[in-house]
PDB file of C-alpha atoms in Angstrom:
ATOM      1  CA  MET A   1      71.949  96.338 140.344  1.00 54.00           C
ATOM      2  CA  GLY A   2      73.408  92.930 139.661  1.00 58.00           C
ATOM      3  CA  SER A   3      72.639  93.144 135.882  1.00 64.00           C
ATOM      4  CA  VAL A   4      74.469  96.319 135.680  1.00 61.00           C
ATOM      5  CA  ASP A   5      77.686  94.878 137.321  1.00 65.00           C
ATOM      6  CA  ILE A   6      77.584  91.933 134.987  1.00 68.00           C
ATOM      7  CA  ARG A   7      77.481  94.321 131.992  1.00 69.00           C
ATOM      8  CA  LEU A   8      80.426  96.465 133.405  1.00 66.00           C
ATOM      9  CA  GLU A   9      82.420  93.240 133.831  1.00 73.00           C
ATOM     10  CA  VAL A  10      81.614  92.101 130.258  1.00 67.00           C
ATOM     11  CA  VAL A  11      82.605  95.494 128.790  1.00 67.00           C
ATOM     12  CA  GLU A  12      85.861  95.429 130.788  1.00 75.00           C
ATOM     13  CA  PHE A  13      86.657  91.880 129.601  1.00 71.00           C
ATOM     14  CA  TYR A  14      86.065  92.795 125.897  1.00 70.00           C
ATOM     15  CA  CYS A  15      88.248  96.108 126.327  1.00 74.00           C
ATOM     16  CA  THR A  16      91.137  94.057 127.808  1.00 80.00           C
ATOM     17  CA  PHE A  17      90.697  91.312 125.098  1.00 74.00           C
ATOM     18  CA  ALA A  18      90.878  93.865 122.340  1.00 73.00           C
ATOM     19  CA  ALA A  19      93.942  95.509 123.795  1.00 73.00           C
ATOM     20  CA  ASP A  20      95.786  92.159 124.086  1.00 75.00           C
ATOM     21  CA  LEU A  21      94.824  91.184 120.695  1.00 67.00           C
ATOM     22  CA  ILE A  22      96.070  94.362 119.216  1.00 70.00           C
ATOM     23  CA  ASN A  23      99.348  93.961 121.062  1.00 71.00           C
ATOM     24  CA  PHE A  24      99.591  90.353 119.816  1.00 70.00           C
ATOM     25  CA  PHE A  25      99.039  91.522 116.284  1.00 65.00           C
ATOM     26  CA  LEU A  26     101.653  94.338 116.537  1.00 64.00           C
ATOM     27  CA  ARG A  27     104.148  91.955 118.151  1.00 64.00           C
ATOM     28  CA  PHE A  28     104.074  89.483 115.376  1.00 60.00           C
ATOM     29  CA  ASN A  29     103.779  92.047 112.458  1.00 59.00           C
ATOM     30  CA  ILE A  30     100.339  90.827 111.536  1.00 54.00           C
ATOM     31  CA  ILE A  31      99.206  94.454 111.640  1.00 53.00           C
ATOM     32  CA  GLN A  32     101.755  96.862 110.224  1.00 57.00           C
ATOM     33  CA  VAL A  33     102.046 100.497 111.213  1.00 57.00           C
ATOM     34  CA  MET A  34     102.497 102.879 108.420  1.00 66.00           C
ATOM     35  CA  TYR A  35     106.012 103.062 107.273  1.00 74.00           C
ATOM     36  CA  LEU A  36     105.549 106.416 105.608  1.00 80.00           C
ATOM     37  CA  SER A  37     104.067 108.762 108.194  1.00 84.00           C
ATOM     38  CA  LYS A  38     103.499 112.416 107.630  1.00 87.00           C
ATOM     39  CA  GLU A  39     106.390 113.420 109.551  1.00 88.00           C
ATOM     40  CA  TYR A  40     108.700 110.997 107.733  1.00 88.00           C
ATOM     41  CA  LYS A  41     107.459 112.238 104.276  1.00 90.00           C
ATOM     42  CA  ALA A  42     107.964 115.870 105.452  1.00 91.00           C
ATOM     43  CA  ASP A  43     111.615 114.959 106.311  1.00 91.00           C
ATOM     44  CA  ILE A  44     112.208 113.361 102.879  1.00 92.00           C
ATOM     45  CA  PHE A  45     110.860 116.470 101.111  1.00 92.00           C
ATOM     46  CA  ALA A  46     112.811 118.795 103.358  1.00 93.00           C
ATOM     47  CA  GLU A  47     116.023 117.068 102.643  1.00 92.00           C
ATOM     48  CA  PHE A  48     115.573 116.356  98.882  1.00 92.00           C
ATOM     49  CA  ALA A  49     113.034 118.936  97.601  1.00 89.00           C
ATOM     50  CA  GLY A  50     114.215 122.025  99.564  1.00 87.00           C
ATOM     51  CA  GLY A  51     111.301 122.225 101.789  1.00 89.00           C
ATOM     52  CA  ALA A  52     108.772 120.156 103.654  1.00 88.00           C
ATOM     53  CA  THR A  53     105.837 121.803 101.673  1.00 90.00           C
ATOM     54  CA  ASN A  54     107.506 121.542  98.282  1.00 89.00           C
ATOM     55  CA  THR A  55     105.900 117.882  97.654  1.00 89.00           C
ATOM     56  CA  GLY A  56     105.580 118.434  93.887  1.00 91.00           C
ATOM     57  CA  SER A  57     109.342 118.656  93.063  1.00 93.00           C
ATOM     58  CA  ALA A  58     110.697 115.861  90.976  1.00 94.00           C
ATOM     59  CA  GLU A  59     113.594 115.364  93.373  1.00 95.00           C
ATOM     60  CA  GLY A  60     111.301 114.915  96.269  1.00 94.00           C
ATOM     61  CA  GLN A  61     109.264 112.664  94.380  1.00 95.00           C
ATOM     62  CA  VAL A  62     112.115 110.446  93.376  1.00 96.00           C
ATOM     63  CA  ALA A  63     113.294 110.270  96.907  1.00 95.00           C
ATOM     64  CA  LEU A  64     109.928 109.252  98.129  1.00 94.00           C
ATOM     65  CA  PHE A  65     109.632 106.564  95.419  1.00 96.00           C
ATOM     66  CA  THR A  66     113.078 105.270  96.301  1.00 95.00           C
ATOM     67  CA  LYS A  67     112.138 104.773 100.009  1.00 93.00           C
ATOM     68  CA  ARG A  68     108.754 103.104  99.034  1.00 94.00           C
ATOM     69  CA  ILE A  69     110.730 100.837  96.535  1.00 94.00           C
ATOM     70  CA  ALA A  70     113.311  99.824  99.254  1.00 93.00           C
ATOM     71  CA  HIS A  71     110.353  98.999 101.572  1.00 91.00           C
ATOM     72  CA  LEU A  72     108.495  96.880  98.909  1.00 93.00           C
ATOM     73  CA  THR A  73     111.680  95.222  98.071  1.00 94.00           C
ATOM     74  CA  GLU A  74     112.182  94.046 101.677  1.00 92.00           C
ATOM     75  CA  HIS A  75     108.491  92.911 101.745  1.00 90.00           C
ATOM     76  CA  LEU A  76     108.942  90.881  98.621  1.00 93.00           C
ATOM     77  CA  LYS A  77     112.029  89.063 100.146  1.00 93.00           C
ATOM     78  CA  LEU A  78     109.723  87.736 102.755  1.00 90.00           C
ATOM     79  CA  ASN A  79     106.599  87.069 100.644  1.00 90.00           C
ATOM     80  CA  ARG A  80     107.895  85.850  97.380  1.00 93.00           C
ATOM     81  CA  LYS A  81     104.449  85.028  95.928  1.00 93.00           C
ATOM     82  CA  ASP A  82     102.796  88.393  96.672  1.00 91.00           C
ATOM     83  CA  PHE A  83     102.233  89.183  92.962  1.00 95.00           C
ATOM     84  CA  ALA A  84     100.196  92.363  93.630  1.00 94.00           C
ATOM     85  CA  THR A  85     103.024  93.954  95.501  1.00 92.00           C
ATOM     86  CA  GLN A  86     105.447  92.804  92.697  1.00 95.00           C
ATOM     87  CA  ARG A  87     103.335  94.628  90.225  1.00 96.00           C
ATOM     88  CA  SER A  88     103.039  97.585  92.395  1.00 94.00           C
ATOM     89  CA  LEU A  89     106.892  97.561  92.733  1.00 96.00           C
ATOM     90  CA  GLN A  90     107.359  97.476  88.989  1.00 97.00           C
ATOM     91  CA  LYS A  91     104.937 100.405  88.397  1.00 97.00           C
ATOM     92  CA  LEU A  92     106.657 102.441  91.036  1.00 97.00           C
ATOM     93  CA  VAL A  93     110.144 101.706  89.370  1.00 96.00           C
ATOM     94  CA  GLY A  94     108.630 102.789  86.038  1.00 96.00           C
ATOM     95  CA  LYS A  95     107.310 106.104  87.575  1.00 96.00           C
ATOM     96  CA  ARG A  96     110.659 106.858  89.272  1.00 96.00           C
ATOM     97  CA  ARG A  97     112.436 106.140  85.964  1.00 96.00           C
ATOM     98  CA  ALA A  98     110.234 108.553  84.101  1.00 95.00           C
ATOM     99  CA  LEU A  99     110.738 111.327  86.606  1.00 95.00           C
ATOM    100  CA  LEU A 100     114.538 110.624  86.432  1.00 96.00           C
ATOM    101  CA  LYS A 101     114.354 110.922  82.635  1.00 96.00           C
ATOM    102  CA  TYR A 102     112.350 114.132  82.922  1.00 95.00           C
ATOM    103  CA  LEU A 103     115.108 115.481  85.199  1.00 95.00           C
ATOM    104  CA  TYR A 104     117.845 114.206  82.865  1.00 95.00           C
ATOM    105  CA  ASN A 105     116.166 116.140  80.004  1.00 95.00           C
ATOM    106  CA  LYS A 106     115.212 119.312  81.926  1.00 95.00           C
ATOM    107  CA  ASP A 107     118.295 119.873  84.029  1.00 93.00           C
ATOM    108  CA  ILE A 108     121.227 117.470  83.983  1.00 93.00           C
ATOM    109  CA  GLU A 109     122.641 118.996  87.081  1.00 95.00           C
ATOM    110  CA  ARG A 110     119.719 118.276  89.332  1.00 94.00           C
ATOM    111  CA  TYR A 111     119.592 114.887  87.804  1.00 95.00           C
ATOM    112  CA  ARG A 112     123.257 114.145  88.785  1.00 94.00           C
ATOM    113  CA  ALA A 113     122.628 115.600  92.281  1.00 94.00           C
ATOM    114  CA  ILE A 114     119.708 113.407  93.086  1.00 95.00           C
ATOM    115  CA  ILE A 115     121.138 110.073  91.815  1.00 95.00           C
ATOM    116  CA  LYS A 116     124.370 110.944  93.842  1.00 95.00           C
ATOM    117  CA  ALA A 117     122.424 111.745  96.977  1.00 94.00           C
ATOM    118  CA  LEU A 118     120.213 108.676  96.781  1.00 94.00           C
ATOM    119  CA  GLY A 119     123.076 106.307  95.546  1.00 94.00           C
ATOM    120  CA  LEU A 120     121.160 105.274  92.289  1.00 93.00           C
ATOM    121  CA  ARG A 121     122.784 104.079  89.125  1.00 92.00           C
ATOM    122  CA  ASP A 122     122.918 106.375  86.042  1.00 90.00           C
ATOM    123  CA  ILE A 123     120.631 104.364  83.921  1.00 81.00           C
ATOM    124  CA  ILE A 124     119.566 107.008  81.429  1.00 78.00           C
ATOM    125  CA  LYS A 125     121.904 107.370  78.394  1.00 70.00           C
TER     126      LYS A 125
END
């Protein structure tokens, strides 16, 4: 009976240790919680794409890219030598620019509406 009690104590110790470790990592931002949850993405698409399930619209994609660009920019302010993130940011800006160019050529009113709603500069001439 004594070995069973010791095993239970060991299991309880490791469970509390793991919980404390997770709390420590979360407190000091060592583990980051996803900044783009399903609900947050659905809100973005509902606001800019006309519906939460309309994930393929150019306006919704541009809005999502803009939120991701803002997040990566804040990350790079703290981590200046994170070159992988820097490259990802540049690729994301290029994708957003291509979508904006598509909107500009396809329907200029939709283009003007999305850049006004997101507060972006009119960079396509």
